């Protein structure tokens, strides 16, 4: 056996040298996460006019539906061959996607956006904390949470009714479940088939809240705009995240999600001309440091 080859394999403690191929896969996963979050935030910024005109639920429903139909048309998944476990995972993922969407938008109608985002991030934070981080590495979730809180607070008073707080907590649970289920579905179903089914389920769950607003959106110009937005968000972000989760631990993914508010603030600054406060800049630095730290500290999964 070539002695140099042995240095590429981690020892039984999991802290030895790491295979170059695994590091390359991790790097690819990080890049895909960044691209996903960038597409999500740019899509959100570009959607402000449509959401203002037609409401959050109708636009979310159409985007989810169009994204599902695009994937289903391309993949043509053999749904009749799926096992019960495969169906269960894909359906639960769809429910989690819908829960995040519905709970988040319903929450921001009742409590400040900053508070909603801070509470929602507790979901990925929990996944990161209980997903294998131990010892000194637990400092990274704490730094990420502090950064998200700073990023989310824009001077508004963080008060709100109990229903809004519960809805934000529901979004947090949905986001945490989404991360776990996206990884599981990616393992159980080949390619992007599980995501295609999940997006269709999510659209179906969101449909009842969107029915009243849909008739006014049935115009060629509006539908073509929604189709373009569906590709930018959620189709590309969810595709990239499923691929990323096949290449990295859920703990690292959960911390990397803390970059999303920072990317959102930057997108608002560049696209919408929204100024960033000093606290938001500090929060950006914290989440970037936490994301870099946890990525450097992760070990290969079994």
PDB file of C-alpha atoms in Angstrom, residues 178-295:
ATOM      1  CA  UNK A 178     -37.074  21.189   5.609  1.00  0.00           C
ATOM      2  CA  UNK A 179     -33.293  20.821   6.060  1.00  0.00           C
ATOM      3  CA  UNK A 180     -33.568  17.350   7.588  1.00  0.00           C
ATOM      4  CA  UNK A 181     -36.202  16.128   5.116  1.00  0.00           C
ATOM      5  CA  UNK A 182     -34.418  17.590   2.077  1.00  0.00           C
ATOM      6  CA  UNK A 183     -31.335  15.550   2.943  1.00  0.00           C
ATOM      7  CA  UNK A 184     -33.392  12.412   3.614  1.00  0.00           C
ATOM      8  CA  UNK A 185     -35.430  12.780   0.417  1.00  0.00           C
ATOM      9  CA  UNK A 186     -32.254  13.316  -1.571  1.00  0.00           C
ATOM     10  CA  UNK A 187     -30.975   9.983  -0.277  1.00  0.00           C
ATOM     11  CA  UNK A 188     -34.190   8.028  -0.840  1.00  0.00           C
ATOM     12  CA  UNK A 189     -35.062   9.284  -4.325  1.00  0.00           C
ATOM     13  CA  UNK A 190     -32.709   9.632  -7.302  1.00  0.00           C
ATOM     14  CA  UNK A 191     -31.832  12.967  -8.831  1.00  0.00           C
ATOM     15  CA  UNK A 192     -34.421  15.669  -8.244  1.00  0.00           C
ATOM     16  CA  UNK A 193     -37.485  13.421  -8.332  1.00  0.00           C
ATOM     17  CA  UNK A 194     -38.251  13.848  -4.633  1.00  0.00           C
ATOM     18  CA  UNK A 195     -38.040  17.623  -4.926  1.00  0.00           C
ATOM     19  CA  UNK A 196     -40.464  17.633  -7.871  1.00  0.00           C
ATOM     20  CA  UNK A 197     -43.068  15.722  -5.847  1.00  0.00           C
ATOM     21  CA  UNK A 198     -42.459  17.885  -2.768  1.00  0.00           C
ATOM     22  CA  UNK A 199     -42.968  21.136  -4.698  1.00  0.00           C
ATOM     23  CA  UNK A 200     -46.275  19.853  -6.068  1.00  0.00           C
ATOM     24  CA  UNK A 201     -47.396  18.893  -2.556  1.00  0.00           C
ATOM     25  CA  UNK A 202     -46.351  22.327  -1.242  1.00  0.00           C
ATOM     26  CA  UNK A 203     -48.354  24.064  -3.954  1.00  0.00           C
ATOM     27  CA  UNK A 204     -51.383  21.972  -3.038  1.00  0.00           C
ATOM     28  CA  UNK A 205     -51.059  22.885   0.639  1.00  0.00           C
ATOM     29  CA  UNK A 206     -50.785  26.609  -0.209  1.00  0.00           C
ATOM     30  CA  UNK A 207     -53.697  26.531  -2.671  1.00  0.00           C
ATOM     31  CA  UNK A 208     -56.568  27.145  -0.210  1.00  0.00           C
ATOM     32  CA  UNK A 209     -55.010  30.412   0.997  1.00  0.00           C
ATOM     33  CA  UNK A 210     -54.440  31.541  -2.598  1.00  0.00           C
ATOM     34  CA  UNK A 211     -57.797  30.783  -4.237  1.00  0.00           C
ATOM     35  CA  UNK A 212     -59.374  34.191  -3.651  1.00  0.00           C
ATOM     36  CA  UNK A 213     -56.501  36.064  -5.329  1.00  0.00           C
ATOM     37  CA  UNK A 214     -55.891  33.776  -8.293  1.00  0.00           C
ATOM     38  CA  UNK A 215     -58.562  35.057 -10.752  1.00  0.00           C
ATOM     39  CA  UNK A 216     -56.925  38.483 -11.045  1.00  0.00           C
ATOM     40  CA  UNK A 217     -53.608  36.832 -11.922  1.00  0.00           C
ATOM     41  CA  UNK A 218     -54.910  34.871 -14.916  1.00  0.00           C
ATOM     42  CA  UNK A 219     -53.395  37.247 -17.483  1.00  0.00           C
ATOM     43  CA  UNK A 220     -50.648  36.260 -19.979  1.00  0.00           C
ATOM     44  CA  UNK A 221     -48.276  38.991 -18.802  1.00  0.00           C
ATOM     45  CA  UNK A 222     -48.699  38.128 -15.131  1.00  0.00           C
ATOM     46  CA  UNK A 223     -48.362  34.385 -15.715  1.00  0.00           C
ATOM     47  CA  UNK A 224     -45.178  34.803 -17.784  1.00  0.00           C
ATOM     48  CA  UNK A 225     -43.704  36.972 -15.010  1.00  0.00           C
ATOM     49  CA  UNK A 226     -44.606  34.347 -12.417  1.00  0.00           C
ATOM     50  CA  UNK A 227     -43.023  31.638 -14.560  1.00  0.00           C
ATOM     51  CA  UNK A 228     -39.749  33.549 -14.677  1.00  0.00           C
ATOM     52  CA  UNK A 229     -39.847  34.196 -10.940  1.00  0.00           C
ATOM     53  CA  UNK A 230     -40.575  30.514 -10.299  1.00  0.00           C
ATOM     54  CA  UNK A 231     -37.334  29.538 -12.030  1.00  0.00           C
ATOM     55  CA  UNK A 232     -35.347  32.074  -9.996  1.00  0.00           C
ATOM     56  CA  UNK A 233     -37.185  31.240  -6.783  1.00  0.00           C
ATOM     57  CA  UNK A 234     -37.944  28.552  -5.638  1.00  0.00           C
ATOM     58  CA  UNK A 235     -36.811  26.175  -8.416  1.00  0.00           C
ATOM     59  CA  UNK A 236     -33.090  26.973  -8.666  1.00  0.00           C
ATOM     60  CA  UNK A 237     -32.533  27.524  -4.916  1.00  0.00           C
ATOM     61  CA  UNK A 238     -34.240  24.275  -3.920  1.00  0.00           C
ATOM     62  CA  UNK A 239     -32.403  22.304  -6.626  1.00  0.00           C
ATOM     63  CA  UNK A 240     -29.071  23.723  -5.479  1.00  0.00           C
ATOM     64  CA  UNK A 241     -29.863  23.046  -1.822  1.00  0.00           C
ATOM     65  CA  UNK A 242     -30.778  19.420  -2.473  1.00  0.00           C
ATOM     66  CA  UNK A 243     -27.493  18.925  -4.324  1.00  0.00           C
ATOM     67  CA  UNK A 244     -25.590  20.744  -1.565  1.00  0.00           C
ATOM     68  CA  UNK A 245     -27.100  18.589   1.188  1.00  0.00           C
ATOM     69  CA  UNK A 246     -25.815  15.488  -0.602  1.00  0.00           C
ATOM     70  CA  UNK A 247     -22.314  16.892  -0.235  1.00  0.00           C
ATOM     71  CA  UNK A 248     -22.211  18.292   3.302  1.00  0.00           C
ATOM     72  CA  UNK A 249     -23.434  17.606   6.867  1.00  0.00           C
ATOM     73  CA  UNK A 250     -26.721  19.110   7.984  1.00  0.00           C
ATOM     74  CA  UNK A 251     -24.928  20.979  10.795  1.00  0.00           C
ATOM     75  CA  UNK A 252     -22.762  22.896   8.340  1.00  0.00           C
ATOM     76  CA  UNK A 253     -25.758  23.539   6.096  1.00  0.00           C
ATOM     77  CA  UNK A 254     -27.770  24.924   9.020  1.00  0.00           C
ATOM     78  CA  UNK A 255     -25.037  27.425   9.899  1.00  0.00           C
ATOM     79  CA  UNK A 256     -24.560  28.431   6.269  1.00  0.00           C
ATOM     80  CA  UNK A 257     -28.226  29.355   6.143  1.00  0.00           C
ATOM     81  CA  UNK A 258     -27.411  32.219   8.513  1.00  0.00           C
ATOM     82  CA  UNK A 259     -25.825  33.902   5.514  1.00  0.00           C
ATOM     83  CA  UNK A 260     -29.249  34.319   3.927  1.00  0.00           C
ATOM     84  CA  UNK A 261     -30.249  37.437   5.927  1.00  0.00           C
ATOM     85  CA  UNK A 262     -26.842  38.940   5.103  1.00  0.00           C
ATOM     86  CA  UNK A 263     -27.305  38.227   1.413  1.00  0.00           C
ATOM     87  CA  UNK A 264     -30.837  39.620   1.689  1.00  0.00           C
ATOM     88  CA  UNK A 265     -29.507  42.857   3.191  1.00  0.00           C
ATOM     89  CA  UNK A 266     -26.912  43.118   0.427  1.00  0.00           C
ATOM     90  CA  UNK A 267     -29.532  42.404  -2.253  1.00  0.00           C
ATOM     91  CA  UNK A 268     -31.760  45.099  -0.762  1.00  0.00           C
ATOM     92  CA  UNK A 269     -28.823  47.519  -0.785  1.00  0.00           C
ATOM     93  CA  UNK A 270     -27.820  46.794  -4.403  1.00  0.00           C
ATOM     94  CA  UNK A 271     -31.243  46.250  -6.012  1.00  0.00           C
ATOM     95  CA  UNK A 272     -33.610  48.341  -3.898  1.00  0.00           C
ATOM     96  CA  UNK A 273     -31.177  50.970  -2.596  1.00  0.00           C
ATOM     97  CA  UNK A 274     -31.883  50.105   1.046  1.00  0.00           C
ATOM     98  CA  UNK A 275     -29.106  51.321   3.348  1.00  0.00           C
ATOM     99  CA  UNK A 276     -27.362  48.930   5.765  1.00  0.00           C
ATOM    100  CA  UNK A 277     -26.901  50.037   9.362  1.00  0.00           C
ATOM    101  CA  UNK A 278     -23.687  49.570  11.342  1.00  0.00           C
ATOM    102  CA  UNK A 279     -25.341  46.767  13.339  1.00  0.00           C
ATOM    103  CA  UNK A 280     -26.326  44.990  10.133  1.00  0.00           C
ATOM    104  CA  UNK A 281     -22.733  45.218   8.906  1.00  0.00           C
ATOM    105  CA  UNK A 282     -21.548  43.722  12.206  1.00  0.00           C
ATOM    106  CA  UNK A 283     -24.175  40.992  11.910  1.00  0.00           C
ATOM    107  CA  UNK A 284     -22.957  40.233   8.386  1.00  0.00           C
ATOM    108  CA  UNK A 285     -19.408  39.852   9.685  1.00  0.00           C
ATOM    109  CA  UNK A 286     -20.569  37.482  12.440  1.00  0.00           C
ATOM    110  CA  UNK A 287     -22.531  35.162  10.158  1.00  0.00           C
ATOM    111  CA  UNK A 288     -19.705  35.113   7.599  1.00  0.00           C
ATOM    112  CA  UNK A 289     -17.235  34.196  10.363  1.00  0.00           C
ATOM    113  CA  UNK A 290     -19.574  31.500  11.739  1.00  0.00           C
ATOM    114  CA  UNK A 291     -20.139  30.016   8.285  1.00  0.00           C
ATOM    115  CA  UNK A 292     -16.417  29.949   7.507  1.00  0.00           C
ATOM    116  CA  UNK A 293     -15.608  28.489  10.924  1.00  0.00           C
ATOM    117  CA  UNK A 294     -18.130  25.671  10.837  1.00  0.00           C
ATOM    118  CA  UNK A 295     -17.222  24.777   7.250  1.00  0.00           C
TER     119      UNK A 295
END
